[in-house]
Coordinates of C-alpha atoms in Angstrom, one line a residue:
M279 CA -25.6 10.6 -100.5
A280 CA -22.3 8.6 -101.0
R281 CA -22.0 8.6 -104.9
F282 CA -18.8 8.5 -106.8
A283 CA -17.9 11.0 -109.3
L284 CA -14.5 12.0 -110.7
S285 CA -15.3 15.8 -110.4
A286 CA -15.8 15.6 -106.8
V287 CA -13.3 12.9 -105.2
T288 CA -13.0 13.8 -101.6
P289 CA -10.4 12.3 -99.1
N290 CA -13.2 10.7 -97.1
W291 CA -13.6 8.1 -99.8
F292 CA -10.3 6.5 -98.3
A293 CA -12.4 5.7 -95.2
S294 CA -13.9 2.9 -97.4
V295 CA -10.3 1.4 -97.9
M296 CA -9.7 1.6 -94.2
G297 CA -13.0 -0.1 -93.4
T298 CA -12.4 -3.0 -95.8
G299 CA -8.6 -3.5 -94.9
I300 CA -9.3 -3.6 -91.3
V301 CA -11.5 -6.7 -91.9
A302 CA -8.5 -8.6 -93.4
T303 CA -6.2 -7.7 -90.6
S304 CA -8.7 -8.4 -87.8
A305 CA -9.2 -11.9 -89.2
A306 CA -5.4 -12.4 -89.4
V307 CA -5.0 -11.8 -85.6
L308 CA -8.3 -13.1 -84.3
P309 CA -7.9 -15.5 -81.3
I310 CA -9.7 -18.3 -83.0
S311 CA -9.6 -20.0 -86.5
F312 CA -12.0 -21.6 -88.5
P313 CA -12.3 -23.0 -92.1
G314 CA -12.5 -20.2 -94.6
L315 CA -11.2 -17.6 -92.4
R316 CA -7.8 -17.1 -93.7
E317 CA -8.9 -17.4 -97.4
G318 CA -11.7 -14.8 -96.7
A319 CA -9.1 -12.5 -95.2
V320 CA -7.0 -12.7 -98.3
A321 CA -9.9 -12.0 -100.5
V322 CA -10.9 -9.0 -98.5
W323 CA -7.2 -7.8 -98.6
L324 CA -7.2 -8.1 -102.4
L325 CA -10.4 -6.1 -102.6
A326 CA -9.0 -3.3 -100.4
S327 CA -5.7 -3.2 -102.3
G328 CA -7.5 -2.8 -105.7
W329 CA -9.8 -0.2 -104.1
L330 CA -6.7 1.7 -102.8
V331 CA -5.2 1.9 -106.2
F332 CA -8.3 3.0 -108.0
L333 CA -8.8 5.7 -105.4
L334 CA -5.2 6.9 -105.8
V335 CA -5.5 7.1 -109.5
A336 CA -9.0 8.9 -109.3
T337 CA -7.6 11.4 -106.8
A338 CA -4.6 12.1 -109.1
L339 CA -6.9 12.6 -112.0
H340 CA -9.2 14.7 -109.9
W341 CA -6.3 17.1 -109.0
V342 CA -5.3 17.2 -112.7
R343 CA -8.7 17.9 -114.1
Y344 CA -10.4 19.8 -111.2
P345 CA -7.7 21.7 -109.4
S346 CA -9.8 24.3 -107.9
A347 CA -12.2 21.8 -106.3
A348 CA -9.1 19.6 -105.0
R349 CA -7.6 22.7 -103.4
A350 CA -10.8 23.7 -101.6
H351 CA -11.0 20.5 -99.5
H352 CA -8.4 21.7 -97.0
L353 CA -10.2 25.0 -96.4
N354 CA -13.5 23.2 -95.6
P355 CA -13.6 22.8 -91.9
V356 CA -15.3 19.4 -92.0
M357 CA -13.6 17.7 -95.0
A358 CA -10.1 19.0 -94.1
H359 CA -9.9 16.6 -91.2
F360 CA -10.5 13.6 -93.6
Y361 CA -7.2 14.1 -95.1
G362 CA -6.1 11.6 -92.3
A363 CA -7.9 8.9 -94.2
P364 CA -5.5 8.5 -97.1
P365 CA -2.5 7.7 -95.0
M366 CA -4.3 5.4 -92.7
A367 CA -5.8 3.6 -96.0
L368 CA -2.1 3.1 -97.0
L369 CA -1.0 1.8 -93.7
T370 CA -4.0 -0.5 -93.5
V371 CA -3.4 -2.1 -96.7
G372 CA 0.3 -2.4 -96.0
A373 CA -0.4 -4.1 -92.8
G374 CA -2.8 -6.6 -94.6
T375 CA -0.1 -7.2 -97.1
L376 CA 2.3 -8.4 -94.4
L377 CA -0.2 -10.3 -92.5
V378 CA -2.3 -12.0 -95.2
G379 CA -1.0 -10.8 -98.5
R380 CA 2.2 -12.9 -97.8
D381 CA 0.1 -16.1 -98.6
V382 CA -0.1 -14.6 -102.3
I383 CA 3.1 -12.9 -103.0
G384 CA 5.5 -14.5 -100.5
V385 CA 7.2 -13.1 -97.5
D386 CA 9.8 -11.0 -99.0
A387 CA 7.7 -9.2 -101.3
A388 CA 5.0 -8.6 -98.6
V389 CA 7.7 -6.9 -96.5
A390 CA 9.0 -4.8 -99.2
I391 CA 5.5 -3.6 -100.2
D392 CA 4.6 -3.0 -96.5
T393 CA 7.7 -1.0 -95.9
V394 CA 7.0 1.3 -98.9
L395 CA 3.3 1.8 -97.9
W396 CA 4.3 2.2 -94.1
A397 CA 6.9 4.9 -95.0
A398 CA 4.5 6.7 -97.4
G399 CA 1.5 6.4 -94.9
T400 CA 3.7 7.5 -92.1
I401 CA 5.1 10.7 -93.8
L402 CA 1.7 11.6 -95.1
G403 CA 0.2 10.9 -91.6
L404 CA 2.5 13.2 -89.7
F405 CA 1.9 15.8 -92.3
S406 CA -1.9 15.6 -91.7
A407 CA -1.4 15.5 -87.9
I408 CA 0.6 18.9 -88.1
I409 CA -1.2 20.7 -91.0
V410 CA -4.6 20.0 -90.4
P411 CA -4.8 21.2 -86.8
Y412 CA -2.6 24.4 -88.0
L413 CA -5.6 25.0 -90.5
A414 CA -8.1 24.5 -87.9
F415 CA -6.4 27.0 -85.4
T416 CA -5.6 29.6 -88.0
R417 CA -8.0 29.4 -91.0
H418 CA -11.2 27.3 -90.3
E419 CA -14.1 29.0 -88.8
N420 CA -15.3 26.8 -85.9
S421 CA -18.1 27.4 -83.5
A422 CA -18.7 26.1 -80.0
D423 CA -20.6 23.1 -81.1
S424 CA -18.0 22.3 -84.1
A425 CA -16.1 19.5 -82.5
F426 CA -17.2 16.1 -83.9
G427 CA -15.5 12.8 -84.3
G428 CA -13.9 13.8 -87.6
W429 CA -11.5 16.0 -85.6
L430 CA -9.8 12.8 -84.6
M431 CA -9.0 11.7 -88.2
P432 CA -5.9 13.9 -88.8
V433 CA -4.2 13.1 -85.4
V434 CA -4.8 9.3 -85.5
P435 CA -2.4 8.2 -88.4
P436 CA 0.6 8.4 -86.3
M437 CA -1.2 5.9 -83.8
V438 CA -1.7 3.6 -86.9
S439 CA 2.0 4.0 -87.9
A440 CA 3.0 3.0 -84.5
A441 CA 0.8 -0.2 -84.7
T442 CA 1.9 -1.1 -88.3
G443 CA 5.4 -0.2 -87.7
A444 CA 5.5 -2.8 -84.9
L445 CA 4.8 -5.4 -87.5
L446 CA 8.0 -4.6 -89.3
L447 CA 10.3 -4.6 -86.2
P448 CA 11.1 -8.5 -86.7
Y449 CA 12.3 -7.7 -90.3
T450 CA 14.5 -4.7 -89.3
P451 CA 18.0 -5.4 -88.8
A452 CA 19.1 -5.5 -85.1
G453 CA 21.1 -2.4 -83.8
Q454 CA 20.4 1.3 -84.3
L455 CA 17.8 0.9 -87.2
R456 CA 15.6 -1.5 -85.0
E457 CA 16.0 0.8 -81.9
T458 CA 15.2 3.8 -83.8
L459 CA 12.0 2.3 -85.4
L460 CA 10.8 1.1 -82.0
L461 CA 11.4 4.4 -80.4
G462 CA 9.8 6.3 -83.2
C463 CA 6.7 4.1 -83.0
L464 CA 6.4 4.7 -79.3
A465 CA 6.9 8.5 -79.9
M466 CA 4.0 8.5 -82.5
F467 CA 2.0 6.5 -80.1
G468 CA 2.4 9.2 -77.5
S469 CA 1.8 12.2 -79.9
S470 CA -1.4 10.7 -81.1
L471 CA -2.6 9.5 -77.8
L472 CA -2.4 12.8 -76.2
A473 CA -3.9 14.8 -79.1
S474 CA -6.7 12.3 -79.3
I475 CA -7.5 12.8 -75.3
V476 CA -7.6 16.5 -75.9
I477 CA -10.1 16.0 -78.8
I478 CA -12.3 13.3 -77.1
V479 CA -12.7 15.7 -74.2
Q480 CA -14.0 18.4 -76.6
I481 CA -16.4 15.9 -78.2
W482 CA -17.6 14.9 -74.8
Q483 CA -18.1 18.5 -73.8
R484 CA -20.0 19.2 -77.1
L485 CA -22.3 16.3 -76.7
A486 CA -23.2 17.4 -73.1
V487 CA -23.7 21.0 -73.7
H488 CA -25.1 21.0 -77.4
K489 CA -26.4 17.5 -77.6
V490 CA -26.1 15.1 -80.6
G491 CA -26.8 17.3 -83.3
P492 CA -27.7 16.5 -87.1
E493 CA -28.4 12.9 -87.8
G494 CA -25.9 12.5 -90.8
M495 CA -23.1 13.3 -88.2
V496 CA -24.0 10.6 -85.6
P497 CA -21.9 7.9 -87.0
T498 CA -18.7 9.9 -86.6
L499 CA -19.2 9.5 -82.9
W500 CA -18.0 5.9 -83.6
I501 CA -14.5 7.4 -84.8
V502 CA -13.6 7.9 -80.9
L503 CA -13.1 4.1 -80.7
G504 CA -10.4 4.4 -83.4
P505 CA -7.6 5.9 -81.2
L506 CA -8.8 3.8 -78.3
G507 CA -8.4 0.5 -80.1
Q508 CA -5.7 1.5 -82.1
S509 CA -3.7 2.7 -79.0
I510 CA -4.3 -0.9 -77.5
T511 CA -3.2 -2.6 -80.6
A512 CA -0.2 -0.3 -81.0
V513 CA 1.2 -0.9 -77.6
N514 CA 0.4 -4.6 -77.6
L515 CA 2.2 -5.2 -80.9
L516 CA 5.1 -3.1 -80.0
A517 CA 5.5 -5.2 -76.7
G518 CA 5.3 -8.4 -78.7
N519 CA 7.8 -7.5 -81.4
S520 CA 10.3 -5.6 -79.3
A521 CA 12.6 -8.3 -78.7
G522 CA 16.3 -7.6 -79.8
A523 CA 15.9 -3.7 -79.8
F524 CA 16.9 -3.1 -76.1
T525 CA 17.2 -5.5 -73.1
P526 CA 15.0 -8.2 -71.8
A527 CA 14.1 -6.0 -68.8
F528 CA 13.0 -3.4 -71.2
D529 CA 10.8 -6.0 -73.0
D530 CA 9.1 -7.1 -69.7
A531 CA 8.5 -3.7 -68.8
L532 CA 6.9 -2.7 -72.1
M533 CA 4.8 -5.8 -71.9
M534 CA 3.5 -4.9 -68.6
F535 CA 2.7 -1.5 -69.5
A536 CA 0.8 -2.9 -72.7
I537 CA -1.4 -5.0 -70.5
L538 CA -2.1 -2.4 -67.9
F539 CA -2.7 0.2 -70.4
G540 CA -4.6 -2.0 -72.7
V541 CA -7.0 -3.2 -70.2
T542 CA -7.6 0.2 -68.7
V543 CA -8.4 1.9 -72.0
L544 CA -10.5 -1.0 -73.2
G545 CA -12.9 0.0 -70.2
F546 CA -13.3 3.3 -71.6
A547 CA -13.7 2.0 -75.2
L548 CA -16.4 -0.3 -74.0
L549 CA -18.2 2.5 -72.4
W550 CA -17.9 4.6 -75.4
L551 CA -19.1 1.9 -77.6
S552 CA -22.4 1.6 -75.4
I553 CA -22.9 5.4 -75.6
A554 CA -22.3 5.5 -79.3
A555 CA -24.6 2.5 -80.0
A556 CA -27.4 3.7 -77.9
I557 CA -27.2 7.2 -79.7
T558 CA -27.1 5.4 -83.1
I559 CA -30.1 3.2 -82.3
R560 CA -32.1 6.2 -81.1
T561 CA -31.1 8.1 -84.5
V562 CA -31.9 5.0 -86.7
R563 CA -35.4 5.0 -85.2
R564 CA -35.8 8.6 -86.2
G565 CA -34.2 8.2 -89.5
L566 CA -30.5 8.0 -90.1
P567 CA -29.6 9.2 -93.7
F568 CA -26.9 7.2 -95.6
S569 CA -23.6 8.9 -96.4
L570 CA -19.8 8.2 -96.3
T571 CA -20.1 8.7 -92.6
W572 CA -21.5 5.1 -92.2
W573 CA -17.8 3.8 -92.9
S574 CA -17.3 5.3 -89.4
F575 CA -19.0 2.0 -88.2
T576 CA -16.1 -0.2 -89.5
F577 CA -12.4 0.9 -89.1
P578 CA -12.9 2.1 -85.5
V579 CA -14.6 -1.2 -84.3
G580 CA -11.7 -3.1 -86.2
T581 CA -9.2 -1.5 -84.1
C582 CA -11.0 -2.7 -81.1
V583 CA -10.8 -6.2 -82.6
T584 CA -7.1 -6.2 -83.1
G585 CA -6.5 -4.5 -79.7
T586 CA -8.6 -7.1 -77.7
A587 CA -6.9 -10.0 -79.9
G588 CA -3.4 -8.6 -78.7
L589 CA -4.5 -8.5 -75.2
A590 CA -6.0 -11.9 -75.4
A591 CA -2.8 -13.3 -76.7
H592 CA -0.6 -11.7 -73.8
T593 CA -2.9 -12.2 -71.0
G594 CA -4.6 -15.6 -71.8
S595 CA -8.0 -14.2 -70.9
V596 CA -10.8 -16.2 -72.3
P597 CA -13.3 -13.4 -71.8
I598 CA -11.3 -11.0 -73.6
A599 CA -10.8 -13.3 -76.4
V600 CA -14.6 -13.8 -76.7
L601 CA -15.1 -10.2 -76.6
S602 CA -12.6 -9.9 -79.6
V603 CA -14.7 -12.5 -81.6
A604 CA -17.9 -10.7 -80.8
L605 CA -16.4 -7.3 -81.9
F606 CA -15.2 -9.2 -85.2
V607 CA -18.8 -10.3 -85.8
L608 CA -19.9 -6.8 -85.3
L609 CA -17.2 -5.4 -87.6
V610 CA -18.1 -8.0 -90.5
V611 CA -21.9 -7.0 -90.3
A612 CA -21.2 -3.4 -90.3
W613 CA -18.7 -3.8 -93.1
A614 CA -21.2 -5.9 -95.4
T615 CA -24.0 -3.4 -94.6
V616 CA -22.1 -0.3 -95.3
G617 CA -20.4 -1.7 -98.4
L618 CA -23.6 -2.9 -99.9
R619 CA -25.1 0.4 -99.2
T620 CA -22.3 2.3 -100.8
I621 CA -22.5 0.1 -103.9
G622 CA -26.1 0.4 -104.1
E623 CA -25.9 4.2 -104.0
N624 CA -23.3 4.1 -107.0
V625 CA -25.3 1.5 -109.0
R626 CA -28.6 3.5 -108.9
R627 CA -27.3 7.0 -109.6
P628 CA -23.7 7.0 -110.5
V629 CA -23.4 10.1 -112.3
V630 CA -24.2 12.4 -109.2
A631 CA -21.2 13.8 -107.2
P632 CA -20.7 12.5 -103.7
L633 CA -21.3 14.8 -100.8
A634 CA -19.2 17.8 -100.6
A635 CA -18.8 17.5 -96.9
V636 CA -19.3 14.4 -94.9
G637 CA -22.0 15.7 -92.7
E638 CA -24.4 16.2 -95.8
G639 CA -26.8 13.5 -96.3

């Protein structure tokens, strides 16, 4: 069960920050607006920000009071991959600060906070993208059926950095600094995309040969939507904010690539969404135990919302705009459901430690 205890704070708890923060950023870029949407986005951003601070403090205390347990996380072949969650939590809250938090603290403060969170999240994300695969290749014991959605967690943060870094481009001084930021984001986009493709192939192969596996791991299939939706988001945000870095011809080429890439990857994302939904419904009927893996239903779907919103803005496509709204509704329902279940588990039995590995029920 997903119950919180300071003696067993695990990095996968930061997935709840990701899943909450993406609701605010998705609402901010939605292709439609209605009364209360902006105010709701601000409220959710405040909730995500407060929860992020709490988890950062709790993690620090955990390392001080329970250093042996904290050091053991990176050697766990399942939990280690969720070290990608903390940097993505920082990046998500940072983006929300710039997109909706500005209504509360002002533009200048929002840019400053987002810059700090983006820098910290990017450094930690690049670290996780290198160190966790290294550990998987040299220290972890993995079998032929070990591949699961969580393997994507440490390699996706650079993609999130590319997307959120694009939001900072208009506030970056023109010249070498803006060019470097744009090129750096494109490089992170490429590194994360190619690594994700390799892992997605392994997940598909594992499902085809070894089937679905334990019920508690089924929600992690939705993580595959993360790099897909985030890559669409990243390239569209980079194209939309690249003005002033290079030449108009470069901007036009990047925009063309963003649309062609985005629509193509969206097709596969919808295919995977359909497969994951079918497997999830099948598992729910048989009994799906609640755990922190349920947060996999939130952030990945949110990246598809922001990705389709970007495509709708650049193509003017009404069907894509409708799809973005439909995905947002799915995101909100999933977030509310998972959030209430998480709170319920902690209210009923708050003194029991959370799962030692995300795959436990």
